mmCIF file with all atom_site columns, C-alpha atoms in Angstrom:
data_model
loop_
_atom_site.group_PDB
_atom_site.id
_atom_site.type_symbol
_atom_site.label_atom_id
_atom_site.label_alt_id
_atom_site.label_comp_id
_atom_site.label_asym_id
_atom_site.label_entity_id
_atom_site.label_seq_id
_atom_site.pdbx_PDB_ins_code
_atom_site.Cartn_x
_atom_site.Cartn_y
_atom_site.Cartn_z
_atom_site.occupancy
_atom_site.B_iso_or_equiv
_atom_site.pdbx_formal_charge
_atom_site.auth_seq_id
_atom_site.auth_comp_id
_atom_site.auth_asym_id
_atom_site.auth_atom_id
_atom_site.pdbx_PDB_model_num
ATOM 1   C CA . UNK B 1 1   ? 4.213   1.000  88.408 1.00 48.00 ? 1439 UNK B CA 1
ATOM 2   C CA . UNK B 1 2   ? 5.020   4.563  89.398 1.00 50.00 ? 1440 UNK B CA 1
ATOM 3   C CA . UNK B 1 3   ? 8.107   3.447  91.289 1.00 51.00 ? 1441 UNK B CA 1
ATOM 4   C CA . UNK B 1 4   ? 9.318   1.425  88.295 1.00 52.00 ? 1442 UNK B CA 1
ATOM 5   C CA . UNK B 1 5   ? 8.893   4.401  85.974 1.00 46.00 ? 1443 UNK B CA 1
ATOM 6   C CA . UNK B 1 6   ? 10.689  6.630  88.456 1.00 49.00 ? 1444 UNK B CA 1
ATOM 7   C CA . UNK B 1 7   ? 13.607  4.192  88.708 1.00 52.00 ? 1445 UNK B CA 1
ATOM 8   C CA . UNK B 1 8   ? 13.834  3.922  84.922 1.00 51.00 ? 1446 UNK B CA 1
ATOM 9   C CA . UNK B 1 9   ? 13.900  7.697  84.505 1.00 56.00 ? 1447 UNK B CA 1
ATOM 10  C CA . UNK B 1 10  ? 16.636  8.031  87.125 1.00 55.00 ? 1448 UNK B CA 1
ATOM 11  C CA . UNK B 1 11  ? 18.648  5.317  85.421 1.00 56.00 ? 1449 UNK B CA 1
ATOM 12  C CA . UNK B 1 12  ? 18.288  7.022  82.044 1.00 55.00 ? 1450 UNK B CA 1
ATOM 13  C CA . UNK B 1 13  ? 19.432  10.341 83.529 1.00 52.00 ? 1451 UNK B CA 1
ATOM 14  C CA . UNK B 1 14  ? 22.479  8.721  85.114 1.00 53.00 ? 1452 UNK B CA 1
ATOM 15  C CA . UNK B 1 15  ? 23.357  7.055  81.808 1.00 52.00 ? 1453 UNK B CA 1
ATOM 16  C CA . UNK B 1 16  ? 23.044  10.374 79.995 1.00 52.00 ? 1454 UNK B CA 1
ATOM 17  C CA . UNK B 1 17  ? 25.228  12.090 82.595 1.00 49.00 ? 1455 UNK B CA 1
ATOM 18  C CA . UNK B 1 18  ? 27.885  9.400  82.298 1.00 47.00 ? 1456 UNK B CA 1
ATOM 19  C CA . UNK B 1 19  ? 27.830  9.727  78.502 1.00 48.00 ? 1457 UNK B CA 1
ATOM 20  C CA . UNK B 1 20  ? 28.129  13.498 78.722 1.00 46.00 ? 1458 UNK B CA 1
ATOM 21  C CA . UNK B 1 21  ? 31.173  13.276 81.002 1.00 46.00 ? 1459 UNK B CA 1
ATOM 22  C CA . UNK B 1 22  ? 34.435  13.635 79.100 1.00 49.00 ? 1460 UNK B CA 1
ATOM 23  C CA . UNK B 1 23  ? 37.036  10.923 79.305 1.00 53.00 ? 1461 UNK B CA 1
ATOM 24  C CA . UNK B 1 24  ? 40.293  12.613 80.282 1.00 51.00 ? 1462 UNK B CA 1
ATOM 25  C CA . UNK B 1 25  ? 43.747  11.139 79.875 1.00 56.00 ? 1463 UNK B CA 1
ATOM 26  C CA . UNK B 1 26  ? 46.024  11.257 82.959 1.00 58.00 ? 1464 UNK B CA 1
ATOM 27  C CA . UNK B 1 27  ? 47.756  14.390 81.612 1.00 58.00 ? 1465 UNK B CA 1
ATOM 28  C CA . UNK B 1 28  ? 44.456  16.144 80.859 1.00 64.00 ? 1466 UNK B CA 1
ATOM 29  C CA . UNK B 1 29  ? 43.048  15.139 84.234 1.00 61.00 ? 1467 UNK B CA 1
ATOM 30  C CA . UNK B 1 30  ? 46.117  16.615 85.891 1.00 59.00 ? 1468 UNK B CA 1
ATOM 31  C CA . UNK B 1 31  ? 45.530  19.891 84.028 1.00 62.00 ? 1469 UNK B CA 1
ATOM 32  C CA . UNK B 1 32  ? 41.943  20.055 85.288 1.00 61.00 ? 1470 UNK B CA 1
ATOM 33  C CA . UNK B 1 33  ? 43.155  20.164 88.883 1.00 63.00 ? 1471 UNK B CA 1
ATOM 34  C CA . UNK B 1 34  ? 43.991  23.431 90.659 1.00 62.00 ? 1472 UNK B CA 1
ATOM 35  C CA . UNK B 1 35  ? 47.556  24.561 90.050 1.00 58.00 ? 1473 UNK B CA 1
ATOM 36  C CA . UNK B 1 36  ? 48.672  23.896 93.625 1.00 53.00 ? 1474 UNK B CA 1
ATOM 37  C CA . UNK B 1 37  ? 47.311  20.314 93.501 1.00 57.00 ? 1475 UNK B CA 1
ATOM 38  C CA . UNK B 1 38  ? 48.844  19.250 90.201 1.00 53.00 ? 1476 UNK B CA 1
ATOM 39  C CA . UNK B 1 39  ? 51.294  16.395 90.233 1.00 56.00 ? 1477 UNK B CA 1
ATOM 40  C CA . UNK B 1 40  ? 54.747  17.184 88.933 1.00 52.00 ? 1478 UNK B CA 1
ATOM 41  C CA . UNK B 1 41  ? 56.035  14.747 86.308 1.00 52.00 ? 1479 UNK B CA 1
ATOM 42  C CA . UNK B 1 42  ? 58.699  12.427 87.611 1.00 49.00 ? 1480 UNK B CA 1
ATOM 43  C CA . UNK B 1 43  ? 62.102  12.969 86.053 1.00 47.00 ? 1481 UNK B CA 1
ATOM 44  C CA . UNK B 1 44  ? 63.523  9.862  84.462 1.00 48.00 ? 1482 UNK B CA 1
ATOM 45  C CA . UNK B 1 45  ? 67.060  8.845  85.295 1.00 47.00 ? 1483 UNK B CA 1
ATOM 46  C CA . UNK B 1 46  ? 68.974  9.784  82.169 1.00 52.00 ? 1484 UNK B CA 1
ATOM 47  C CA . UNK B 1 47  ? 71.945  7.483  81.556 1.00 60.00 ? 1485 UNK B CA 1
ATOM 48  C CA . UNK B 1 48  ? 72.256  6.141  85.110 1.00 69.00 ? 1486 UNK B CA 1
ATOM 49  C CA . UNK B 1 49  ? 75.562  4.398  84.282 1.00 81.00 ? 1487 UNK B CA 1
ATOM 50  C CA . UNK B 1 50  ? 77.316  7.775  84.053 1.00 90.00 ? 1488 UNK B CA 1
ATOM 51  C CA . UNK B 1 51  ? 79.009  9.518  86.962 1.00 93.00 ? 1489 UNK B CA 1
ATOM 52  C CA . UNK B 1 52  ? 79.173  13.266 87.379 1.00 94.00 ? 1490 UNK B CA 1
ATOM 53  C CA . UNK B 1 53  ? 81.573  15.823 88.851 1.00 95.00 ? 1491 UNK B CA 1
ATOM 54  C CA . UNK B 1 54  ? 80.784  19.468 89.448 1.00 95.00 ? 1492 UNK B CA 1
ATOM 55  C CA . UNK B 1 55  ? 83.625  21.656 88.189 1.00 95.00 ? 1493 UNK B CA 1
ATOM 56  C CA . UNK B 1 56  ? 82.387  25.046 89.354 1.00 94.00 ? 1494 UNK B CA 1
ATOM 57  C CA . UNK B 1 57  ? 79.286  26.936 90.483 1.00 94.00 ? 1495 UNK B CA 1
ATOM 58  C CA . UNK B 1 58  ? 79.309  30.730 90.332 1.00 93.00 ? 1496 UNK B CA 1
ATOM 59  C CA . UNK B 1 59  ? 76.763  33.450 90.967 1.00 93.00 ? 1497 UNK B CA 1
ATOM 60  C CA . UNK B 1 60  ? 76.177  35.628 87.928 1.00 90.00 ? 1498 UNK B CA 1
ATOM 61  C CA . UNK B 1 61  ? 74.812  39.175 88.022 1.00 90.00 ? 1499 UNK B CA 1
ATOM 62  C CA . UNK B 1 62  ? 73.004  40.732 85.082 1.00 87.00 ? 1500 UNK B CA 1
ATOM 63  C CA . UNK B 1 63  ? 72.244  44.450 85.104 1.00 88.00 ? 1501 UNK B CA 1
ATOM 64  C CA . UNK B 1 64  ? 68.854  45.225 83.559 1.00 86.00 ? 1502 UNK B CA 1
ATOM 65  C CA . UNK B 1 65  ? 66.637  48.275 83.378 1.00 85.00 ? 1503 UNK B CA 1
ATOM 66  C CA . UNK B 1 66  ? 64.881  47.475 86.652 1.00 82.00 ? 1504 UNK B CA 1
ATOM 67  C CA . UNK B 1 67  ? 68.055  46.681 88.567 1.00 87.00 ? 1505 UNK B CA 1
ATOM 68  C CA . UNK B 1 68  ? 70.176  43.564 88.977 1.00 89.00 ? 1506 UNK B CA 1
ATOM 69  C CA . UNK B 1 69  ? 69.201  39.969 88.354 1.00 89.00 ? 1507 UNK B CA 1
ATOM 70  C CA . UNK B 1 70  ? 71.089  37.187 90.076 1.00 90.00 ? 1508 UNK B CA 1
ATOM 71  C CA . UNK B 1 71  ? 71.441  33.657 88.752 1.00 94.00 ? 1509 UNK B CA 1
ATOM 72  C CA . UNK B 1 72  ? 73.828  30.722 89.068 1.00 95.00 ? 1510 UNK B CA 1
ATOM 73  C CA . UNK B 1 73  ? 76.108  29.266 86.411 1.00 95.00 ? 1511 UNK B CA 1
ATOM 74  C CA . UNK B 1 74  ? 77.394  25.695 86.785 1.00 96.00 ? 1512 UNK B CA 1
ATOM 75  C CA . UNK B 1 75  ? 79.785  23.479 84.836 1.00 97.00 ? 1513 UNK B CA 1
ATOM 76  C CA . UNK B 1 76  ? 79.766  19.695 85.176 1.00 97.00 ? 1514 UNK B CA 1
ATOM 77  C CA . UNK B 1 77  ? 81.629  16.738 83.686 1.00 97.00 ? 1515 UNK B CA 1
ATOM 78  C CA . UNK B 1 78  ? 80.035  13.319 83.207 1.00 96.00 ? 1516 UNK B CA 1
ATOM 79  C CA . UNK B 1 79  ? 81.558  10.032 82.073 1.00 95.00 ? 1517 UNK B CA 1
ATOM 80  C CA . UNK B 1 80  ? 81.088  6.277  82.184 1.00 94.00 ? 1518 UNK B CA 1
ATOM 81  C CA . UNK B 1 81  ? 84.778  5.408  82.815 1.00 93.00 ? 1519 UNK B CA 1
ATOM 82  C CA . UNK B 1 82  ? 84.708  3.398  79.591 1.00 92.00 ? 1520 UNK B CA 1
ATOM 83  C CA . UNK B 1 83  ? 85.860  5.968  77.059 1.00 94.00 ? 1521 UNK B CA 1
ATOM 84  C CA . UNK B 1 84  ? 82.966  8.444  77.058 1.00 95.00 ? 1522 UNK B CA 1
ATOM 85  C CA . UNK B 1 85  ? 83.092  11.866 78.688 1.00 96.00 ? 1523 UNK B CA 1
ATOM 86  C CA . UNK B 1 86  ? 81.374  15.226 78.268 1.00 96.00 ? 1524 UNK B CA 1
ATOM 87  C CA . UNK B 1 87  ? 81.345  18.788 79.606 1.00 96.00 ? 1525 UNK B CA 1
ATOM 88  C CA . UNK B 1 88  ? 78.109  20.707 80.158 1.00 96.00 ? 1526 UNK B CA 1
ATOM 89  C CA . UNK B 1 89  ? 76.972  24.146 81.257 1.00 96.00 ? 1527 UNK B CA 1
ATOM 90  C CA . UNK B 1 90  ? 73.775  25.109 83.055 1.00 96.00 ? 1528 UNK B CA 1
ATOM 91  C CA . UNK B 1 91  ? 72.290  28.398 84.191 1.00 94.00 ? 1529 UNK B CA 1
ATOM 92  C CA . UNK B 1 92  ? 69.296  28.944 86.486 1.00 94.00 ? 1530 UNK B CA 1
ATOM 93  C CA . UNK B 1 93  ? 67.985  31.013 89.373 1.00 92.00 ? 1531 UNK B CA 1
ATOM 94  C CA . UNK B 1 94  ? 68.682  28.192 91.852 1.00 93.00 ? 1532 UNK B CA 1
ATOM 95  C CA . UNK B 1 95  ? 71.921  26.300 92.443 1.00 93.00 ? 1533 UNK B CA 1
ATOM 96  C CA . UNK B 1 96  ? 70.394  22.828 92.155 1.00 94.00 ? 1534 UNK B CA 1
ATOM 97  C CA . UNK B 1 97  ? 68.602  23.720 88.930 1.00 94.00 ? 1535 UNK B CA 1
ATOM 98  C CA . UNK B 1 98  ? 71.799  25.044 87.369 1.00 95.00 ? 1536 UNK B CA 1
ATOM 99  C CA . UNK B 1 99  ? 73.674  21.854 88.342 1.00 95.00 ? 1537 UNK B CA 1
ATOM 100 C CA . UNK B 1 100 ? 70.889  19.668 86.952 1.00 95.00 ? 1538 UNK B CA 1
ATOM 101 C CA . UNK B 1 101 ? 70.962  21.572 83.662 1.00 95.00 ? 1539 UNK B CA 1
ATOM 102 C CA . UNK B 1 102 ? 74.756  21.318 83.495 1.00 96.00 ? 1540 UNK B CA 1
ATOM 103 C CA . UNK B 1 103 ? 74.668  17.545 84.011 1.00 95.00 ? 1541 UNK B CA 1
ATOM 104 C CA . UNK B 1 104 ? 71.970  17.098 81.387 1.00 95.00 ? 1542 UNK B CA 1
ATOM 105 C CA . UNK B 1 105 ? 73.900  19.274 78.934 1.00 96.00 ? 1543 UNK B CA 1
ATOM 106 C CA . UNK B 1 106 ? 77.060  17.235 79.556 1.00 95.00 ? 1544 UNK B CA 1
ATOM 107 C CA . UNK B 1 107 ? 75.164  14.005 78.891 1.00 94.00 ? 1545 UNK B CA 1
ATOM 108 C CA . UNK B 1 108 ? 74.066  15.443 75.556 1.00 95.00 ? 1546 UNK B CA 1
ATOM 109 C CA . UNK B 1 109 ? 77.649  16.385 74.625 1.00 95.00 ? 1547 UNK B CA 1
ATOM 110 C CA . UNK B 1 110 ? 79.402  13.068 75.182 1.00 95.00 ? 1548 UNK B CA 1
ATOM 111 C CA . UNK B 1 111 ? 82.491  12.261 73.135 1.00 95.00 ? 1549 UNK B CA 1
ATOM 112 C CA . UNK B 1 112 ? 84.479  9.044  72.770 1.00 95.00 ? 1550 UNK B CA 1
ATOM 113 C CA . UNK B 1 113 ? 88.189  8.897  73.609 1.00 95.00 ? 1551 UNK B CA 1
ATOM 114 C CA . UNK B 1 114 ? 90.649  6.006  73.083 1.00 94.00 ? 1552 UNK B CA 1
ATOM 115 C CA . UNK B 1 115 ? 92.010  4.068  76.066 1.00 93.00 ? 1553 UNK B CA 1
ATOM 116 C CA . UNK B 1 116 ? 95.226  2.082  75.609 1.00 90.00 ? 1554 UNK B CA 1
ATOM 117 C CA . UNK B 1 117 ? 95.452  -1.199 77.526 1.00 88.00 ? 1555 UNK B CA 1
ATOM 118 C CA . UNK B 1 118 ? 92.405  -0.159 79.554 1.00 88.00 ? 1556 UNK B CA 1
ATOM 119 C CA . UNK B 1 119 ? 94.440  2.244  81.664 1.00 92.00 ? 1557 UNK B CA 1
ATOM 120 C CA . UNK B 1 120 ? 96.324  4.995  79.830 1.00 93.00 ? 1558 UNK B CA 1
ATOM 121 C CA . UNK B 1 121 ? 96.553  7.099  76.679 1.00 94.00 ? 1559 UNK B CA 1
ATOM 122 C CA . UNK B 1 122 ? 98.057  5.662  73.468 1.00 91.00 ? 1560 UNK B CA 1
ATOM 123 C CA . UNK B 1 123 ? 100.677 8.402  73.080 1.00 90.00 ? 1561 UNK B CA 1
ATOM 124 C CA . UNK B 1 124 ? 101.871 11.786 74.319 1.00 93.00 ? 1562 UNK B CA 1
ATOM 125 C CA . UNK B 1 125 ? 99.894  14.855 73.279 1.00 95.00 ? 1563 UNK B CA 1
ATOM 126 C CA . UNK B 1 126 ? 99.790  18.611 73.852 1.00 96.00 ? 1564 UNK B CA 1
ATOM 127 C CA . UNK B 1 127 ? 96.747  20.857 73.604 1.00 96.00 ? 1565 UNK B CA 1
ATOM 128 C CA . UNK B 1 128 ? 95.864  24.490 74.160 1.00 96.00 ? 1566 UNK B CA 1
ATOM 129 C CA . UNK B 1 129 ? 92.577  26.233 74.848 1.00 95.00 ? 1567 UNK B CA 1
ATOM 130 C CA . UNK B 1 130 ? 92.643  30.006 75.249 1.00 92.00 ? 1568 UNK B CA 1
ATOM 131 C CA . UNK B 1 131 ? 95.557  30.680 77.632 1.00 94.00 ? 1569 UNK B CA 1
ATOM 132 C CA . UNK B 1 132 ? 95.526  27.183 79.177 1.00 96.00 ? 1570 UNK B CA 1
ATOM 133 C CA . UNK B 1 133 ? 97.919  24.484 77.977 1.00 96.00 ? 1571 UNK B CA 1
ATOM 134 C CA . UNK B 1 134 ? 98.177  20.835 78.943 1.00 97.00 ? 1572 UNK B CA 1
ATOM 135 C CA . UNK B 1 135 ? 100.575 17.968 78.355 1.00 97.00 ? 1573 UNK B CA 1
ATOM 136 C CA . UNK B 1 136 ? 99.302  14.387 78.643 1.00 97.00 ? 1574 UNK B CA 1
ATOM 137 C CA . UNK B 1 137 ? 101.643 11.388 78.644 1.00 95.00 ? 1575 UNK B CA 1
ATOM 138 C CA . UNK B 1 138 ? 101.083 7.643  79.047 1.00 94.00 ? 1576 UNK B CA 1
ATOM 139 C CA . UNK B 1 139 ? 102.118 6.079  82.350 1.00 94.00 ? 1577 UNK B CA 1
ATOM 140 C CA . UNK B 1 140 ? 102.956 2.466  83.279 1.00 92.00 ? 1578 UNK B CA 1
ATOM 141 C CA . UNK B 1 141 ? 100.284 0.329  84.892 1.00 91.00 ? 1579 UNK B CA 1
ATOM 142 C CA . UNK B 1 142 ? 99.982  0.976  88.607 1.00 92.00 ? 1580 UNK B CA 1
ATOM 143 C CA . UNK B 1 143 ? 101.366 4.513  88.481 1.00 92.00 ? 1581 UNK B CA 1
ATOM 144 C CA . UNK B 1 144 ? 97.989  6.161  89.014 1.00 95.00 ? 1582 UNK B CA 1
ATOM 145 C CA . UNK B 1 145 ? 96.788  9.577  87.888 1.00 95.00 ? 1583 UNK B CA 1
ATOM 146 C CA . UNK B 1 146 ? 99.263  12.436 88.204 1.00 95.00 ? 1584 UNK B CA 1
ATOM 147 C CA . UNK B 1 147 ? 97.076  15.495 87.667 1.00 95.00 ? 1585 UNK B CA 1
ATOM 148 C CA . UNK B 1 148 ? 95.440  18.480 89.305 1.00 94.00 ? 1586 UNK B CA 1
ATOM 149 C CA . UNK B 1 149 ? 91.947  18.091 90.732 1.00 94.00 ? 1587 UNK B CA 1
ATOM 150 C CA . UNK B 1 150 ? 90.361  19.707 87.681 1.00 94.00 ? 1588 UNK B CA 1
ATOM 151 C CA . UNK B 1 151 ? 92.156  17.486 85.165 1.00 96.00 ? 1589 UNK B CA 1
ATOM 152 C CA . UNK B 1 152 ? 91.686  14.430 87.383 1.00 95.00 ? 1590 UNK B CA 1
ATOM 153 C CA . UNK B 1 153 ? 87.901  14.822 87.219 1.00 95.00 ? 1591 UNK B CA 1
ATOM 154 C CA . UNK B 1 154 ? 87.994  14.598 83.421 1.00 96.00 ? 1592 UNK B CA 1
ATOM 155 C CA . UNK B 1 155 ? 90.491  11.759 82.977 1.00 96.00 ? 1593 UNK B CA 1
ATOM 156 C CA . UNK B 1 156 ? 88.966  9.633  85.754 1.00 95.00 ? 1594 UNK B CA 1
ATOM 157 C CA . UNK B 1 157 ? 85.464  9.871  84.306 1.00 96.00 ? 1595 UNK B CA 1
ATOM 158 C CA . UNK B 1 158 ? 86.873  9.136  80.854 1.00 95.00 ? 1596 UNK B CA 1
ATOM 159 C CA . UNK B 1 159 ? 88.265  5.854  82.192 1.00 95.00 ? 1597 UNK B CA 1
ATOM 160 C CA . UNK B 1 160 ? 92.016  6.449  82.558 1.00 96.00 ? 1598 UNK B CA 1
ATOM 161 C CA . UNK B 1 161 ? 93.731  5.034  85.634 1.00 95.00 ? 1599 UNK B CA 1
ATOM 162 C CA . UNK B 1 162 ? 97.438  5.569  84.819 1.00 96.00 ? 1600 UNK B CA 1
ATOM 163 C CA . UNK B 1 163 ? 98.407  8.883  83.265 1.00 95.00 ? 1601 UNK B CA 1
ATOM 164 C CA . UNK B 1 164 ? 100.828 11.826 83.547 1.00 96.00 ? 1602 UNK B CA 1
ATOM 165 C CA . UNK B 1 165 ? 99.539  15.372 83.039 1.00 96.00 ? 1603 UNK B CA 1
ATOM 166 C CA . UNK B 1 166 ? 101.025 18.836 83.337 1.00 96.00 ? 1604 UNK B CA 1
ATOM 167 C CA . UNK B 1 167 ? 99.177  22.144 82.968 1.00 96.00 ? 1605 UNK B CA 1
ATOM 168 C CA . UNK B 1 168 ? 100.717 25.447 81.898 1.00 94.00 ? 1606 UNK B CA 1
ATOM 169 C CA . UNK B 1 169 ? 99.522  29.017 81.568 1.00 95.00 ? 1607 UNK B CA 1
ATOM 170 C CA . UNK B 1 170 ? 96.096  30.021 82.838 1.00 93.00 ? 1608 UNK B CA 1
ATOM 171 C CA . UNK B 1 171 ? 94.650  27.820 85.590 1.00 93.00 ? 1609 UNK B CA 1
ATOM 172 C CA . UNK B 1 172 ? 91.035  28.827 84.964 1.00 94.00 ? 1610 UNK B CA 1
ATOM 173 C CA . UNK B 1 173 ? 89.100  25.632 85.650 1.00 94.00 ? 1611 UNK B CA 1
ATOM 174 C CA . UNK B 1 174 ? 86.822  25.719 82.628 1.00 95.00 ? 1612 UNK B CA 1
ATOM 175 C CA . UNK B 1 175 ? 89.666  26.472 80.219 1.00 96.00 ? 1613 UNK B CA 1
ATOM 176 C CA . UNK B 1 176 ? 91.763  23.681 81.740 1.00 96.00 ? 1614 UNK B CA 1
ATOM 177 C CA . UNK B 1 177 ? 88.879  21.221 81.332 1.00 96.00 ? 1615 UNK B CA 1
ATOM 178 C CA . UNK B 1 178 ? 88.349  22.273 77.727 1.00 96.00 ? 1616 UNK B CA 1
ATOM 179 C CA . UNK B 1 179 ? 92.066  21.979 77.007 1.00 96.00 ? 1617 UNK B CA 1
ATOM 180 C CA . UNK B 1 180 ? 92.022  18.479 78.519 1.00 96.00 ? 1618 UNK B CA 1
ATOM 181 C CA . UNK B 1 181 ? 89.056  17.427 76.392 1.00 96.00 ? 1619 UNK B CA 1
ATOM 182 C CA . UNK B 1 182 ? 90.724  18.898 73.316 1.00 96.00 ? 1620 UNK B CA 1
ATOM 183 C CA . UNK B 1 183 ? 93.840  16.828 74.032 1.00 96.00 ? 1621 UNK B CA 1
ATOM 184 C CA . UNK B 1 184 ? 91.851  13.632 74.582 1.00 96.00 ? 1622 UNK B CA 1
ATOM 185 C CA . UNK B 1 185 ? 89.940  14.180 71.343 1.00 95.00 ? 1623 UNK B CA 1
ATOM 186 C CA . UNK B 1 186 ? 93.262  14.536 69.519 1.00 94.00 ? 1624 UNK B CA 1
ATOM 187 C CA . UNK B 1 187 ? 94.421  11.076 70.599 1.00 94.00 ? 1625 UNK B CA 1
ATOM 188 C CA . UNK B 1 188 ? 94.692  8.352  67.969 1.00 90.00 ? 1626 UNK B CA 1
ATOM 189 C CA . UNK B 1 189 ? 94.319  4.619  68.418 1.00 86.00 ? 1627 UNK B CA 1
ATOM 190 C CA . UNK B 1 190 ? 97.108  2.165  67.600 1.00 78.00 ? 1628 UNK B CA 1
ATOM 191 C CA . UNK B 1 191 ? 95.332  1.182  64.384 1.00 82.00 ? 1629 UNK B CA 1
ATOM 192 C CA . UNK B 1 192 ? 95.064  4.823  63.299 1.00 78.00 ? 1630 UNK B CA 1
ATOM 193 C CA . UNK B 1 193 ? 98.763  5.404  64.032 1.00 77.00 ? 1631 UNK B CA 1
ATOM 194 C CA . UNK B 1 194 ? 99.695  2.279  62.071 1.00 79.00 ? 1632 UNK B CA 1
ATOM 195 C CA . UNK B 1 195 ? 97.601  3.423  59.118 1.00 80.00 ? 1633 UNK B CA 1
ATOM 196 C CA . UNK B 1 196 ? 99.276  6.843  59.090 1.00 76.00 ? 1634 UNK B CA 1
ATOM 197 C CA . UNK B 1 197 ? 102.756 5.273  59.162 1.00 76.00 ? 1635 UNK B CA 1
ATOM 198 C CA . UNK B 1 198 ? 101.943 2.454  56.718 1.00 76.00 ? 1636 UNK B CA 1
ATOM 199 C CA . UNK B 1 199 ? 102.823 -0.123 59.356 1.00 77.00 ? 1637 UNK B CA 1
ATOM 200 C CA . UNK B 1 200 ? 101.141 -3.025 61.048 1.00 77.00 ? 1638 UNK B CA 1
ATOM 201 C CA . UNK B 1 201 ? 99.699  -2.446 64.537 1.00 74.00 ? 1639 UNK B CA 1
ATOM 202 C CA . UNK B 1 202 ? 102.165 -5.020 65.886 1.00 74.00 ? 1640 UNK B CA 1
ATOM 203 C CA . UNK B 1 203 ? 105.077 -2.980 64.504 1.00 67.00 ? 1641 UNK B CA 1
ATOM 204 C CA . UNK B 1 204 ? 103.743 0.158  66.199 1.00 68.00 ? 1642 UNK B CA 1
ATOM 205 C CA . UNK B 1 205 ? 103.460 -1.720 69.490 1.00 67.00 ? 1643 UNK B CA 1
ATOM 206 C CA . UNK B 1 206 ? 107.026 -2.995 69.085 1.00 68.00 ? 1644 UNK B CA 1
ATOM 207 C CA . UNK B 1 207 ? 108.261 0.573  68.605 1.00 68.00 ? 1645 UNK B CA 1
ATOM 208 C CA . UNK B 1 208 ? 106.430 1.700  71.749 1.00 65.00 ? 1646 UNK B CA 1
ATOM 209 C CA . UNK B 1 209 ? 108.231 -0.955 73.777 1.00 61.00 ? 1647 UNK B CA 1
#
């Protein structure tokens, strides 16, 4: 009898202890662990169909009251080669962190650009950003991309395969990229051109030939 009572009391205590224990979610359980044993959340692949190109990475110095602080500034271009492209900027104390921020920022700043016959631009266009100027012209199929490395990164990721480009003025990489994006955003589709001229799209195509 005594053993049965003892077993019952132990069982009741264990039940009470289990009831008193808090049920933590995975996030809360992770917070209860020591800081050096916590699991870092896995970063999800954001838009895996997009490719990225690093335009520039520079070390930046900021003078503060206690001295100088060094960080890294990165610019990146992302695109899906199907008419979407974006430029992003990231800043961090480490190079990899600044690049990661730049890529994420570029993915959040995507814009759509028209592609004519799946290879080139619909028409010629000029654009200027700061002291950088660019001229973009359509090219026949098979010609390839005639551009500097900086401009090539943008037009390739946008999805163009045959295109002429010429840059003037300042050759600062970031300004050239922004001038290129400004030019691509100024492009109009064949339907938009036909609407502006009060013509049919077929008539516009006949004039291009």
